[in-house]
CSV table of C-alpha atoms and ligand atoms in Angstrom, one decimal:
chain,number,residue,atom,x,y,z
A,1,MET,CA,10.9,6.1,19.9
A,2,SER,CA,9.5,7.3,23.2
A,3,GLY,CA,10.6,5.7,26.5
A,4,ASP,CA,7.0,4.8,27.2
A,5,LEU,CA,6.9,2.9,23.9
A,6,MET,CA,10.1,1.1,24.6
A,7,ALA,CA,8.9,0.0,28.1
A,8,SER,CA,5.5,-1.3,27.0
A,9,GLY,CA,6.4,-2.5,23.7
A,10,ARG,CA,8.7,-5.5,24.2
A,11,ARG,CA,7.0,-8.9,24.5
A,12,PRO,CA,8.6,-12.3,24.9
A,13,GLY,CA,9.5,-13.6,21.4
A,14,GLY,CA,8.3,-10.3,19.9
A,15,ARG,CA,10.2,-7.4,18.5
A,16,ALA,CA,10.1,-3.9,19.9
A,17,PRO,CA,7.7,-1.6,18.0
A,18,ASP,CA,9.0,0.8,15.4
A,19,GLU,CA,7.8,4.4,15.5
A,20,GLY,CA,6.4,4.1,12.1
A,21,ALA,CA,6.2,2.1,8.9
A,22,THR,CA,5.0,2.5,5.3
A,23,ALA,CA,3.7,-0.2,3.1
A,24,VAL,CA,2.5,-0.6,-0.5
A,25,ALA,CA,-0.1,-3.1,-1.8
A,26,HIS,CA,-2.0,-3.7,-5.0
A,27,PRO,CA,-5.6,-4.6,-5.7
A,28,ASN,CA,-6.5,-8.1,-6.6
A,29,ILE,CA,-9.4,-9.5,-8.8
A,30,ALA,CA,-11.0,-12.8,-7.8
A,31,LEU,CA,-11.2,-15.5,-10.5
A,32,ILE,CA,-13.1,-17.6,-7.9
A,33,LYS,CA,-15.1,-15.2,-5.9
A,34,TYR,CA,-15.5,-14.7,-2.2
A,35,TRP,CA,-19.1,-13.8,-1.5
A,36,GLY,CA,-20.5,-14.5,2.0
A,37,LYS,CA,-19.2,-14.8,5.5
A,38,ARG,CA,-20.2,-17.6,8.0
A,39,ASP,CA,-18.5,-15.6,10.8
A,40,GLU,CA,-18.7,-11.8,10.4
A,41,ARG,CA,-16.7,-10.9,13.5
A,42,LEU,CA,-13.6,-13.1,12.5
A,43,PHE,CA,-14.2,-12.5,8.7
A,44,LEU,CA,-14.5,-16.2,8.0
A,45,PRO,CA,-16.0,-16.8,4.6
A,46,TRP,CA,-18.2,-19.8,3.4
A,47,THR,CA,-16.0,-20.5,0.5
A,48,ASP,CA,-12.4,-20.7,-0.6
A,49,SER,CA,-11.5,-18.0,-3.2
A,50,LEU,CA,-8.6,-17.4,-5.7
A,51,SER,CA,-7.4,-14.1,-7.3
A,52,MET,CA,-4.8,-12.4,-9.4
A,53,THR,CA,-3.0,-9.5,-7.8
A,54,LEU,CA,-2.6,-6.6,-10.2
A,55,ASP,CA,0.4,-4.5,-11.1
A,56,ILE,CA,-1.7,-1.3,-11.3
A,57,PHE,CA,-3.3,1.0,-8.9
A,58,PRO,CA,-1.1,0.5,-5.8
A,59,THR,CA,-2.1,1.9,-2.3
A,60,THR,CA,0.7,3.4,-0.1
A,61,THR,CA,-0.1,3.6,3.6
A,62,SER,CA,2.0,4.9,6.5
A,63,VAL,CA,1.3,4.3,10.2
A,64,ARG,CA,3.0,6.3,12.8
A,65,LEU,CA,2.4,5.7,16.6
A,66,ASP,CA,1.5,8.9,18.5
A,67,ALA,CA,1.7,8.6,22.3
A,68,ALA,CA,0.1,12.0,22.7
A,69,ALA,CA,-3.0,11.4,20.5
A,70,GLY,CA,-6.3,10.6,22.1
A,71,ALA,CA,-7.7,9.0,19.0
A,72,ASP,CA,-6.5,7.6,15.7
A,73,VAL,CA,-6.1,10.2,12.9
A,74,VAL,CA,-6.6,8.9,9.4
A,75,THR,CA,-6.2,10.7,6.1
A,76,LEU,CA,-7.3,9.1,2.8
A,77,ASN,CA,-5.8,10.7,-0.3
A,78,GLY,CA,-5.1,13.8,1.8
A,79,ALA,CA,-8.5,14.3,3.3
A,80,PRO,CA,-9.5,13.4,6.8
A,81,ALA,CA,-11.5,10.2,7.1
A,82,HIS,CA,-14.8,10.3,8.9
A,83,GLY,CA,-17.6,8.0,9.7
A,84,GLU,CA,-17.6,4.4,8.6
A,85,ALA,CA,-14.1,4.7,6.8
A,86,LEU,CA,-12.5,6.0,10.0
A,87,ARG,CA,-14.4,3.5,12.2
A,88,ARG,CA,-13.2,0.5,10.1
A,89,VAL,CA,-9.5,1.6,10.2
A,90,SER,CA,-9.7,2.4,13.9
A,91,ALA,CA,-11.4,-1.0,14.7
A,92,PHE,CA,-8.6,-2.7,12.7
A,93,LEU,CA,-5.9,-0.8,14.6
A,94,ASP,CA,-7.7,-1.8,17.9
A,95,LEU,CA,-7.1,-5.4,17.0
A,96,VAL,CA,-3.4,-4.7,16.2
A,97,ARG,CA,-3.1,-2.9,19.6
A,98,GLU,CA,-4.7,-5.7,21.5
A,99,ARG,CA,-2.3,-8.2,20.0
A,100,ALA,CA,0.7,-5.9,20.6
A,101,GLY,CA,-0.3,-5.1,24.1
A,102,LEU,CA,0.0,-1.3,23.3
A,103,ARG,CA,-2.4,1.5,23.7
A,104,GLN,CA,-0.8,4.2,21.6
A,105,ARG,CA,-3.1,5.7,18.9
A,106,ALA,CA,-1.8,6.1,15.3
A,107,VAL,CA,-1.6,8.7,12.6
A,108,VAL,CA,-2.4,6.9,9.3
A,109,HIS,CA,-1.9,8.3,5.8
A,110,SER,CA,-3.1,6.4,2.8
A,111,GLU,CA,-2.8,7.2,-0.9
A,112,ASN,CA,-4.8,5.2,-3.3
A,113,THR,CA,-4.0,5.4,-7.0
A,114,VAL,CA,-7.3,3.7,-8.0
A,115,PRO,CA,-9.4,6.2,-10.0
A,116,THR,CA,-12.2,7.4,-7.6
A,117,GLY,CA,-15.1,5.0,-7.6
A,118,ALA,CA,-13.5,2.6,-10.0
A,119,GLY,CA,-14.8,-0.3,-8.0
A,120,LEU,CA,-11.4,-1.8,-8.2
A,121,ALA,CA,-11.1,-3.6,-4.8
A,122,SER,CA,-9.6,-0.6,-3.1
A,123,SER,CA,-10.4,-2.1,0.3
A,124,ALA,CA,-8.2,-5.1,-0.7
A,125,SER,CA,-5.1,-3.0,-1.4
A,126,GLY,CA,-6.0,-0.6,1.4
A,127,PHE,CA,-6.2,-3.1,4.2
A,128,ALA,CA,-3.3,-5.1,2.9
A,129,ALA,CA,-1.1,-2.1,3.0
A,130,LEU,CA,-2.5,-1.1,6.4
A,131,ALA,CA,-1.9,-4.5,7.9
A,132,VAL,CA,1.7,-4.7,6.8
A,133,ALA,CA,2.5,-1.1,7.9
A,134,ALA,CA,0.6,-1.4,11.2
A,135,ALA,CA,2.0,-4.8,12.1
A,136,ARG,CA,5.5,-3.4,11.6
A,137,ALA,CA,4.8,-0.1,13.4
A,138,TYR,CA,3.3,-1.9,16.5
A,139,GLY,CA,6.0,-4.6,16.4
A,140,LEU,CA,3.8,-7.6,15.9
A,141,GLY,CA,6.5,-9.6,14.1
A,142,LEU,CA,4.1,-11.6,11.8
A,143,ASP,CA,5.3,-13.7,8.9
A,144,ALA,CA,3.5,-13.3,5.5
A,145,THR,CA,0.8,-15.9,6.4
A,146,GLY,CA,0.2,-14.2,9.6
A,147,LEU,CA,-0.2,-10.9,7.7
A,148,THR,CA,-2.9,-12.6,5.5
A,149,ARG,CA,-4.8,-13.5,8.5
A,150,LEU,CA,-4.5,-10.0,10.0
A,151,ALA,CA,-5.4,-8.3,6.7
A,152,ARG,CA,-8.5,-10.5,6.5
A,153,ARG,CA,-9.9,-8.9,9.6
A,154,GLY,CA,-10.0,-5.5,7.8
A,155,SER,CA,-11.5,-6.7,4.6
A,156,GLY,CA,-11.7,-10.4,3.5
A,157,SER,CA,-10.3,-9.8,0.0
A,158,ALA,CA,-7.3,-7.9,1.5
A,159,SER,CA,-5.9,-11.2,2.7
A,160,ARG,CA,-5.2,-12.1,-1.0
A,161,SER,CA,-3.4,-8.8,-1.7
A,162,VAL,CA,-0.6,-9.7,0.8
A,163,PHE,CA,0.8,-12.0,-1.9
A,164,GLY,CA,1.6,-11.3,-5.5
A,165,GLY,CA,0.4,-13.2,-8.6
A,166,PHE,CA,-2.2,-15.9,-8.2
A,167,VAL,CA,-3.3,-16.4,-4.5
A,168,VAL,CA,-5.8,-18.7,-2.8
A,169,TRP,CA,-7.6,-17.7,0.4
A,170,HIS,CA,-8.7,-20.7,2.5
A,171,ALA,CA,-12.1,-20.4,4.0
A,172,GLY,CA,-10.9,-22.4,7.1
A,173,THR,CA,-13.3,-23.6,9.8
A,174,THR,CA,-15.5,-22.2,12.4
A,175,ALA,CA,-15.0,-25.3,14.6
A,176,GLY,CA,-13.0,-24.9,17.8
A,177,THR,CA,-11.8,-21.8,19.6
A,178,ASP,CA,-11.7,-18.3,18.1
A,179,THR,CA,-7.9,-18.8,17.8
A,180,GLU,CA,-8.2,-22.1,16.0
A,181,ALA,CA,-10.8,-20.6,13.6
A,182,ASP,CA,-8.6,-17.6,13.0
A,183,LEU,CA,-5.5,-19.7,12.2
A,184,SER,CA,-7.4,-21.8,9.8
A,185,SER,CA,-8.3,-19.1,7.4
A,186,TYR,CA,-5.3,-17.6,5.5
A,187,ALA,CA,-4.0,-16.9,2.0
A,188,GLU,CA,-1.1,-18.4,0.1
A,189,PRO,CA,0.3,-18.3,-3.4
A,190,VAL,CA,-0.8,-20.9,-5.9
A,191,PRO,CA,1.4,-22.8,-8.3
A,192,VAL,CA,1.0,-21.5,-11.9
A,193,SER,CA,2.7,-22.2,-15.2
A,194,HIS,CA,3.4,-18.5,-15.7
A,195,ASP,CA,5.2,-18.8,-19.0
A,196,ALA,CA,2.3,-20.8,-20.6
A,197,LEU,CA,-0.4,-18.5,-19.0
A,198,ASP,CA,1.2,-15.0,-19.5
A,199,PRO,CA,-2.1,-13.4,-18.7
A,200,ALA,CA,-3.5,-9.8,-18.8
A,201,LEU,CA,-6.6,-8.3,-17.3
A,202,VAL,CA,-8.3,-5.6,-19.3
A,203,VAL,CA,-10.2,-3.4,-16.8
A,204,ALA,CA,-13.3,-1.4,-18.1
A,205,VAL,CA,-14.4,1.3,-15.8
A,206,LEU,CA,-18.1,1.7,-16.6
A,207,ASP,CA,-19.4,3.6,-13.7
A,208,ALA,CA,-17.5,5.9,-11.3
A,209,GLY,CA,-20.5,6.5,-9.0
A,210,PRO,CA,-20.8,5.0,-5.4
A,211,LYS,CA,-22.5,1.6,-5.0
A,212,GLU,CA,-26.0,1.6,-3.9
A,213,VAL,CA,-25.4,-1.5,-1.7
A,214,SER,CA,-22.2,-2.1,0.0
A,215,SER,CA,-20.6,-5.5,-0.8
A,216,ARG,CA,-20.7,-6.3,2.9
A,217,GLY,CA,-24.4,-5.8,3.2
A,218,ALA,CA,-25.0,-7.4,-0.2
A,219,MET,CA,-23.2,-10.6,0.6
A,220,ARG,CA,-25.1,-10.8,4.0
A,221,ARG,CA,-28.4,-10.4,2.2
A,222,THR,CA,-27.5,-13.1,-0.4
A,223,VAL,CA,-26.4,-15.6,2.2
A,224,ASP,CA,-29.6,-15.0,4.3
A,225,THR,CA,-32.2,-14.9,1.5
A,226,SER,CA,-31.0,-16.2,-1.8
A,227,PRO,CA,-32.2,-19.9,-2.6
A,228,LEU,CA,-29.2,-20.0,-5.1
A,229,TYR,CA,-26.5,-19.3,-2.6
A,230,ARG,CA,-25.8,-22.7,-1.2
A,231,PRO,CA,-25.8,-24.4,-4.7
A,232,TRP,CA,-23.3,-21.7,-5.9
A,233,ALA,CA,-21.1,-22.3,-2.8
A,234,ARG,CA,-21.0,-26.0,-3.6
A,235,SER,CA,-20.2,-25.4,-7.3
A,236,SER,CA,-17.6,-22.8,-6.4
A,237,ALA,CA,-15.7,-25.6,-4.5
A,238,ASP,CA,-15.7,-27.5,-7.8
A,239,ASP,CA,-14.6,-24.5,-9.8
A,240,LEU,CA,-11.7,-23.9,-7.4
A,241,THR,CA,-10.4,-27.6,-7.9
A,242,GLU,CA,-10.7,-27.2,-11.7
A,243,MET,CA,-9.0,-23.7,-11.5
A,244,ARG,CA,-6.0,-25.0,-9.7
A,245,ASP,CA,-5.5,-27.7,-12.4
A,246,ALA,CA,-6.0,-25.1,-15.2
A,247,LEU,CA,-3.4,-22.7,-13.6
A,248,LEU,CA,-0.9,-25.5,-13.1
A,249,ARG,CA,-1.3,-26.5,-16.8
A,250,GLY,CA,-1.1,-22.8,-17.9
A,251,ASP,CA,-4.4,-23.3,-19.8
A,252,LEU,CA,-5.7,-19.8,-20.3
A,253,ALA,CA,-8.9,-20.8,-22.0
A,254,ALA,CA,-9.9,-23.2,-19.1
A,255,VAL,CA,-8.8,-20.5,-16.4
A,256,GLY,CA,-11.0,-18.0,-18.3
A,257,GLU,CA,-14.1,-20.3,-18.7
A,258,ILE,CA,-14.0,-21.3,-15.1
A,259,ALA,CA,-13.6,-17.7,-13.8
A,260,GLU,CA,-16.4,-16.3,-16.1
A,261,ARG,CA,-18.9,-19.1,-15.0
A,262,ASN,CA,-18.0,-18.6,-11.3
A,263,ALA,CA,-18.6,-14.8,-11.5
A,264,LEU,CA,-21.8,-15.2,-13.4
A,265,GLY,CA,-23.0,-17.7,-10.8
A,266,MET,CA,-22.1,-15.3,-8.0
A,267,HIS,CA,-24.2,-12.6,-9.7
A,268,ALA,CA,-27.1,-15.0,-10.2
A,269,THR,CA,-27.1,-15.6,-6.4
A,270,MET,CA,-27.5,-11.9,-5.8
A,271,LEU,CA,-30.2,-11.5,-8.5
A,272,ALA,CA,-32.1,-14.2,-6.6
A,273,ALA,CA,-31.7,-12.5,-3.2
A,274,ARG,CA,-34.7,-10.9,-1.7
A,275,PRO,CA,-34.8,-8.1,-2.5
A,276,ALA,CA,-32.5,-8.6,-5.5
A,277,VAL,CA,-29.0,-7.1,-5.6
A,278,ARG,CA,-28.0,-6.1,-9.1
A,279,TYR,CA,-24.7,-4.6,-9.7
A,280,LEU,CA,-24.6,-5.2,-13.5
A,281,SER,CA,-25.7,-2.4,-15.8
A,282,PRO,CA,-26.6,-2.2,-19.4
A,283,ALA,CA,-23.0,-1.1,-20.2
A,284,THR,CA,-21.8,-4.3,-18.4
A,285,LEU,CA,-23.9,-6.4,-20.8
A,286,THR,CA,-22.6,-4.4,-23.8
A,287,VAL,CA,-19.0,-5.3,-22.7
A,288,LEU,CA,-20.0,-9.0,-22.1
A,289,ASP,CA,-21.4,-9.0,-25.7
A,290,SER,CA,-18.1,-7.6,-27.0
A,291,VAL,CA,-16.3,-10.4,-25.1
A,292,LEU,CA,-18.5,-13.0,-26.8
A,293,GLN,CA,-17.8,-11.6,-30.1
A,294,LEU,CA,-14.0,-11.6,-29.4
A,295,ARG,CA,-14.4,-15.4,-28.7
A,296,ARG,CA,-16.3,-15.9,-31.9
A,297,ASP,CA,-13.4,-14.2,-33.7
A,298,GLY,CA,-10.9,-16.6,-32.1
A,299,VAL,CA,-9.6,-14.5,-29.2
A,300,ALA,CA,-9.5,-16.2,-25.8
A,301,ALA,CA,-11.2,-13.5,-23.7
A,302,TYR,CA,-13.3,-14.1,-20.5
A,303,ALA,CA,-15.1,-11.7,-18.3
A,304,THR,CA,-15.5,-11.3,-14.6
A,305,MET,CA,-17.5,-8.8,-12.5
A,306,ASP,CA,-17.4,-7.9,-8.8
A,307,ALA,CA,-19.6,-5.7,-6.5
A,308,GLY,CA,-20.2,-3.1,-9.4
A,309,PRO,CA,-20.8,-2.8,-13.1
A,310,ASN,CA,-17.2,-2.8,-14.2
A,311,VAL,CA,-15.9,-5.6,-16.2
A,312,LYS,CA,-12.5,-7.2,-16.1
A,313,VAL,CA,-11.5,-9.2,-19.1
A,314,LEU,CA,-8.9,-12.0,-18.8
A,315,CYS,CA,-6.9,-12.7,-21.8
A,316,ALA,CA,-3.3,-13.5,-23.0
A,317,ARG,CA,-0.9,-10.6,-22.6
A,318,ALA,CA,-0.3,-10.8,-26.5
A,319,ASP,CA,-4.0,-10.2,-27.0
A,320,ALA,CA,-4.4,-7.4,-24.5
A,321,GLN,CA,-4.4,-4.5,-26.9
A,322,ARG,CA,-6.8,-6.1,-29.3
A,323,VAL,CA,-9.1,-6.9,-26.3
A,324,ALA,CA,-8.8,-3.4,-24.9
A,325,GLY,CA,-9.5,-2.0,-28.4
A,326,ALA,CA,-12.7,-4.1,-28.8
A,327,VAL,CA,-13.9,-3.0,-25.3
A,328,ARG,CA,-13.2,0.6,-25.9
A,329,ALA,CA,-15.2,0.4,-29.2
A,330,ALA,CA,-18.1,-1.2,-27.3
A,331,VAL,CA,-18.3,1.5,-24.6
A,332,PRO,CA,-16.7,4.7,-26.1
A,333,GLY,CA,-15.5,7.3,-23.6
A,334,ARG,CA,-15.1,4.8,-20.8
A,335,ALA,CA,-11.6,4.3,-19.2
A,336,VAL,CA,-10.0,1.0,-20.1
A,337,HIS,CA,-6.8,-0.2,-18.4
A,338,VAL,CA,-4.5,-3.1,-19.0
A,339,ALA,CA,-3.0,-4.9,-16.0
A,340,GLY,CA,-0.7,-7.8,-15.5
A,341,PRO,CA,0.1,-10.0,-12.4
A,342,GLY,CA,1.6,-7.7,-9.7
A,343,PRO,CA,3.7,-8.0,-6.5
A,344,GLY,CA,2.7,-8.8,-3.0
A,345,ALA,CA,2.4,-6.1,-0.2
A,346,ARG,CA,5.8,-4.9,1.1
A,347,LEU,CA,7.3,-2.4,3.5
A,348,THR,CA,8.8,0.4,1.6
A,349,GLY,CA,11.4,3.2,1.8
A,350,GLU,CA,13.3,4.1,5.0
A,351,ASP,CA,11.0,1.9,7.2
A,352,GLU,CA,12.2,-1.3,5.5
B,401,2P0,C1,-13.9,-11.0,-4.2
B,401,2P0,N1,-15.6,-9.2,-3.6
B,401,2P0,O1,-13.6,-12.1,-4.1
B,401,2P0,C2,-15.3,-10.6,-4.0
B,401,2P0,C3,-16.1,-10.7,-5.3
B,401,2P0,C4,-16.6,-8.6,-4.4
B,401,2P0,C5,-17.1,-9.6,-5.3
B,401,2P0,O2,-14.2,-9.3,-1.8
B,401,2P0,O3,-16.9,-7.4,3.9
B,401,2P0,O4,-14.5,-5.7,0.4
B,401,2P0,O5,-14.7,-6.2,3.7
B,401,2P0,O6,-14.8,-8.8,3.7
B,401,2P0,O7,-13.5,-8.0,0.6
B,401,2P0,C6,-15.5,-7.5,-1.9
B,401,2P0,O8,-15.8,-7.7,-0.6
B,401,2P0,O9,-15.7,-7.4,1.8
B,401,2P0,C7,-15.1,-8.8,-2.5
B,401,2P0,P1,-15.5,-7.4,3.4
B,401,2P0,P2,-14.7,-7.2,0.6
B,401,2P0,O10,-13.1,-10.1,-4.5
């Protein structure tokens, strides 16, 4: 650690910054969706959301302070980041530096194991891993709840990947000061009857191409123009209450029904935006038909879709291979993965 760092890094009640840190985080899939911000600067959403962190596709990110660097250097899967990706990481690091009272730029390496373009919440695992590594490297001394607030400022859904298993992200309030509003919006684990639920998520990758509309732009357009947005936001609050009860009971069929209707409602709000945002493709509907057929055949399987055409099917772990087989048969040649509940973000290796 450089003398300059030592001199400027210590704060009352804080810890001295480390020279570097590495963290790993997994993506999460929302069963009650986040769609729409009421404060874009602080990343405060209109609604609470609830997700399952996955045990596949981790992102590993290292952050090393570099006193000699004039700008942050960021590589994503070995390639230098440019443009919007670099700007988002650097803006996030500015927030960390402001809180730490440090000016040193950073060298960031991030390795994402999500297949390219899989539309599998890579910003959630990416910013959760970055938040945990950067907070450690800059010596912020945050607890897990504080890390969920910090990760939120990189990407809203990243707040939920700080924890493993089932996680709720509280929308919080925009009343009061910025600090009060920031404190009010955080993620925490939700109680679940794990043994009864024993869930799996079958992930069908239907389109590896880039999205036409970013989720950030699409949610803004939906909030601003869709007449269905406010009714969905109200019904989503009821869905969350019912979802919490269903998780506590370990009632997989109820969890799946609520998740599926919440997702379809979110997509309905987008379809009613002006102009419409349509992420669902013909292949999406083909998989949805196969899920309906599975239910007719007595298998508890329920679909959810995010800002892309890919479908994630919630089912019991014992049914996962049968569900994956039915989905593969519906869309031959497309990649289908099976995930379970995964761990929260953590520091890794020698930096721990
Ligand atoms: C979710 N999605 O709850 C929802 C459902 C997509 C559909 O969170 O603008 O990348 O960085 O806060 O978190 C995707 O949005 O958006 C998302 P920002 P984010 O998982």
